[in-house]
XYZ file of N, CA and C in Angstrom:
306
model
N 11.855 25.820 9.683
C 10.795 26.748 10.018
C 9.872 26.918 8.814
N 8.586 27.038 9.079
C 7.587 27.213 8.026
C 7.816 28.546 7.325
N 7.755 28.510 5.994
C 8.022 29.714 5.198
C 6.780 30.563 4.988
N 5.605 29.958 5.038
C 4.377 30.725 4.830
C 3.235 30.103 5.622
N 2.070 30.696 5.521
C 0.918 30.220 6.290
C 0.405 28.866 5.811
N 0.848 28.399 4.656
C 0.402 27.119 4.121
C 1.260 25.957 4.611
N 2.295 26.252 5.372
C 3.201 25.211 5.854
C 3.204 25.159 7.375
N 3.472 23.964 7.913
C 3.617 23.776 9.351
C 4.904 23.014 9.608
N 5.554 23.356 10.682
C 6.771 22.670 11.080
C 6.405 21.326 11.706
N 7.078 20.280 11.293
C 6.856 18.937 11.827
C 8.170 18.460 12.422
N 8.121 18.047 13.673
C 9.333 17.612 14.353
C 9.031 16.360 15.161
N 9.968 15.427 15.169
C 9.792 14.198 15.939
C 11.154 13.589 16.232
N 11.257 12.896 17.349
C 12.465 12.141 17.670
C 12.323 10.773 17.022
N 13.219 10.492 16.088
C 13.161 9.251 15.304
C 14.482 8.517 15.475
N 14.425 7.197 15.469
C 15.615 6.363 15.609
C 16.737 6.891 14.708
N 17.903 7.065 15.278
C 19.016 7.682 14.544
C 19.442 6.869 13.319
N 19.367 5.543 13.385
C 19.738 4.723 12.229
C 18.779 4.958 11.063
N 17.509 5.089 11.372
C 16.517 5.348 10.335
C 16.740 6.722 9.710
N 17.017 7.711 10.548
C 17.281 9.061 10.040
C 18.537 9.061 9.175
N 19.576 8.372 9.612
C 20.819 8.305 8.833
C 20.584 7.671 7.467
N 19.801 6.584 7.426
C 19.473 5.937 6.146
C 18.716 6.903 5.246
N 17.753 7.605 5.844
C 16.947 8.570 5.098
C 17.824 9.674 4.511
N 18.667 10.282 5.346
C 19.516 11.377 4.890
C 20.505 10.925 3.822
N 21.047 9.723 4.004
C 21.983 9.185 3.012
C 21.285 8.984 1.670
N 20.086 8.430 1.721
C 19.333 8.204 0.481
C 18.969 9.523 -0.188
N 18.570 10.506 0.597
C 18.193 11.806 0.038
C 19.385 12.450 -0.656
N 20.552 12.345 -0.027
C 21.761 12.919 -0.601
C 22.153 12.194 -1.889
N 22.123 10.852 -1.854
C 22.509 10.048 -3.016
C 21.592 10.310 -4.206
N 20.305 10.412 -3.948
C 19.331 10.581 -5.025
C 19.067 12.034 -5.394
N 19.596 12.937 -4.596
C 19.427 14.357 -4.888
C 18.032 14.894 -4.577
N 17.350 14.233 -3.654
C 16.005 14.676 -3.273
C 16.092 15.679 -2.127
N 15.094 16.515 -2.027
C 14.966 17.449 -0.916
C 14.277 16.735 0.241
N 14.791 16.919 1.444
C 14.189 16.282 2.623
C 12.729 16.684 2.764
N 12.477 17.954 2.604
C 11.116 18.471 2.789
C 10.125 17.773 1.855
N 10.486 17.639 0.599
C 9.588 16.990 -0.370
C 9.458 15.506 -0.102
N 10.529 14.878 0.332
C 10.488 13.449 0.633
C 9.596 13.168 1.836
N 9.704 13.981 2.866
C 8.861 13.809 4.044
C 7.399 14.064 3.665
N 7.155 15.096 2.867
C 5.785 15.391 2.426
C 5.220 14.214 1.620
N 6.034 13.610 0.755
C 5.585 12.460 -0.035
C 5.285 11.265 0.871
N 6.122 11.045 1.886
C 5.896 9.950 2.833
C 4.599 10.167 3.616
N 4.343 11.401 4.003
C 3.105 11.702 4.734
C 1.900 11.484 3.826
N 2.004 11.907 2.580
C 0.903 11.705 1.634
C 0.621 10.215 1.454
N 1.675 9.427 1.325
C 1.511 7.978 1.218
C 0.846 7.428 2.474
N 1.309 7.863 3.629
C 0.768 7.380 4.901
C -0.726 7.650 5.016
N -1.148 8.868 4.729
C -2.559 9.204 4.922
C -3.464 8.535 3.893
N -2.872 8.051 2.812
C -3.680 7.363 1.801
C -3.810 5.857 2.083
N -3.047 5.344 3.042
C -3.113 3.922 3.383
C -4.380 3.612 4.175
N -4.933 2.418 3.984
C -6.060 1.997 4.819
C -5.616 1.917 6.281
N -6.530 2.174 7.202
C -6.186 2.183 8.626
C -5.623 0.837 9.089
N -6.096 -0.259 8.507
C -5.580 -1.583 8.872
C -4.091 -1.690 8.549
N -3.700 -1.160 7.400
C -2.292 -1.206 7.001
C -1.456 -0.254 7.852
N -2.010 0.902 8.205
C -1.302 1.816 9.107
C -1.032 1.129 10.445
N -2.034 0.414 10.948
C -1.880 -0.284 12.225
C -0.794 -1.351 12.135
N -0.745 -2.078 11.019
C 0.295 -3.099 10.841
C 1.674 -2.459 10.801
N 1.784 -1.325 10.122
C 3.067 -0.620 10.049
C 3.493 -0.131 11.428
N 2.549 0.408 12.187
C 2.847 0.906 13.532
C 3.288 -0.225 14.461
N 2.731 -1.403 14.246
C 3.067 -2.560 15.079
C 4.330 -3.271 14.599
N 4.882 -2.814 13.481
C 6.061 -3.473 12.930
C 5.731 -4.781 12.246
N 4.454 -4.996 11.945
C 4.002 -6.266 11.371
C 4.300 -6.381 9.881
N 4.845 -5.333 9.275
C 5.190 -5.410 7.859
C 6.640 -5.847 7.665
N 7.351 -5.996 8.756
C 8.736 -6.451 8.691
C 9.693 -5.326 8.359
N 10.950 -5.686 8.187
C 12.003 -4.710 7.885
C 11.802 -4.100 6.505
N 11.373 -4.927 5.568
C 11.142 -4.455 4.204
C 9.677 -4.041 4.089
N 9.381 -2.834 4.514
C 8.008 -2.337 4.567
C 7.379 -2.308 3.176
N 8.176 -1.986 2.161
C 7.641 -1.921 0.803
C 7.107 -3.274 0.356
N 7.871 -4.337 0.603
C 7.399 -5.678 0.240
C 6.173 -6.059 1.055
N 6.171 -5.701 2.331
C 5.004 -5.963 3.159
C 3.775 -5.243 2.637
N 3.966 -4.008 2.212
C 2.875 -3.228 1.626
C 2.372 -3.880 0.343
N 3.286 -4.283 -0.519
C 2.890 -4.944 -1.764
C 2.130 -6.238 -1.494
N 2.623 -7.036 -0.572
C 1.939 -8.297 -0.242
C 0.534 -8.026 0.267
N 0.400 -7.038 1.140
C -0.920 -6.696 1.669
C -1.859 -6.278 0.539
N -1.383 -5.387 -0.325
C -2.231 -4.889 -1.406
C -2.593 -5.995 -2.405
N -1.637 -6.823 -2.738
C -1.890 -7.918 -3.680
C -2.857 -8.930 -3.072
N -2.628 -9.309 -1.824
C -3.536 -10.251 -1.155
C -4.948 -9.694 -1.089
N -5.060 -8.412 -0.785
C -6.365 -7.771 -0.709
C -7.044 -7.763 -2.081
N -6.290 -7.453 -3.113
C -6.842 -7.425 -4.469
C -7.282 -8.818 -4.906
N -6.469 -9.822 -4.628
C -6.824 -11.202 -4.966
C -8.095 -11.618 -4.236
N -8.215 -11.257 -2.970
C -9.423 -11.592 -2.203
C -10.659 -10.950 -2.816
N -10.537 -9.697 -3.247
C -11.671 -9.011 -3.865
C -12.047 -9.648 -5.200
N -11.055 -9.986 -6.007
C -11.314 -10.620 -7.303
C -11.961 -11.990 -7.092
N -11.435 -12.748 -6.127
C -11.981 -14.072 -5.835
C -13.443 -13.971 -5.392
N -13.731 -13.021 -4.504
C -15.103 -12.848 -4.019
C -16.037 -12.458 -5.165
N -15.568 -11.577 -6.042
C -16.379 -11.153 -7.195
C -16.627 -12.341 -8.124
N -15.584 -13.121 -8.383
C -15.705 -14.287 -9.255
C -16.706 -15.286 -8.676
N -16.580 -15.569 -7.378
C -17.481 -16.530 -6.749
C -18.925 -16.044 -6.750
N -19.133 -14.750 -6.557
C -20.509 -14.233 -6.578
C -21.090 -14.302 -7.989
N -20.264 -14.082 -8.995
C -20.738 -14.193 -10.380
C -20.969 -15.648 -10.762
N -20.153 -16.535 -10.249
C -20.274 -17.957 -10.549
C -21.605 -18.499 -10.033
N -22.064 -17.982 -8.927
C -23.323 -18.440 -8.349
C -24.526 -18.040 -9.206
N -24.383 -17.011 -10.018
C -25.501 -16.544 -10.839
C -25.502 -17.156 -12.234
N -24.463 -17.888 -12.579
C -24.370 -18.496 -13.906
C -25.107 -19.833 -13.898
N -25.990 -20.013 -14.867
C -26.688 -21.287 -15.004
C -25.886 -22.183 -15.936
N -25.575 -23.341 -15.452
C -24.812 -24.300 -16.251
C -25.808 -25.284 -16.846
N -25.865 -25.338 -18.182
C -26.828 -26.245 -18.810
C -26.434 -27.698 -18.559
N -27.435 -28.512 -18.430
C -27.159 -29.937 -18.251
C -27.321 -30.621 -19.597
N -26.524 -31.607 -19.835
C -26.567 -32.362 -21.083
C -26.782 -33.823 -20.758
N -27.533 -34.445 -21.599
C -27.707 -35.879 -21.466
C -27.087 -36.514 -22.702
N -26.756 -37.784 -22.638
C -26.131 -38.444 -23.787
C -26.981 -38.327 -25.057
N -28.257 -38.237 -24.933
C -29.121 -38.135 -26.140
C -28.989 -36.761 -26.787
N -28.515 -35.727 -26.057
C -28.339 -34.392 -26.617
C -27.150 -34.328 -27.574
N -26.237 -35.261 -27.507
C -25.030 -35.216 -28.307
C -25.221 -35.819 -29.700
N -26.379 -36.310 -30.013
C -26.609 -36.938 -31.329
C -26.941 -35.930 -32.372
């Protein structure tokens, strides 16, 4: 139950195996369920909508963290590559002739 006006109760029916894994991990690591769920929600809302859709579709696989890393790394590489190629197009490469080397 929410303790004050700044909190809302969140409830959902979730696969029992997933809940069991979550509860076991929380107990082992000494984390509070409430804070862990809040952290997961914060992570979720900060994800790009494309990645949220992949997660909802199960397209990130069983190891969601690795899927997330691959997505982020691939996206970063694509951005760096595009930036490099756009800069490469603006660079003038001098031409040399054999007589210039004397």
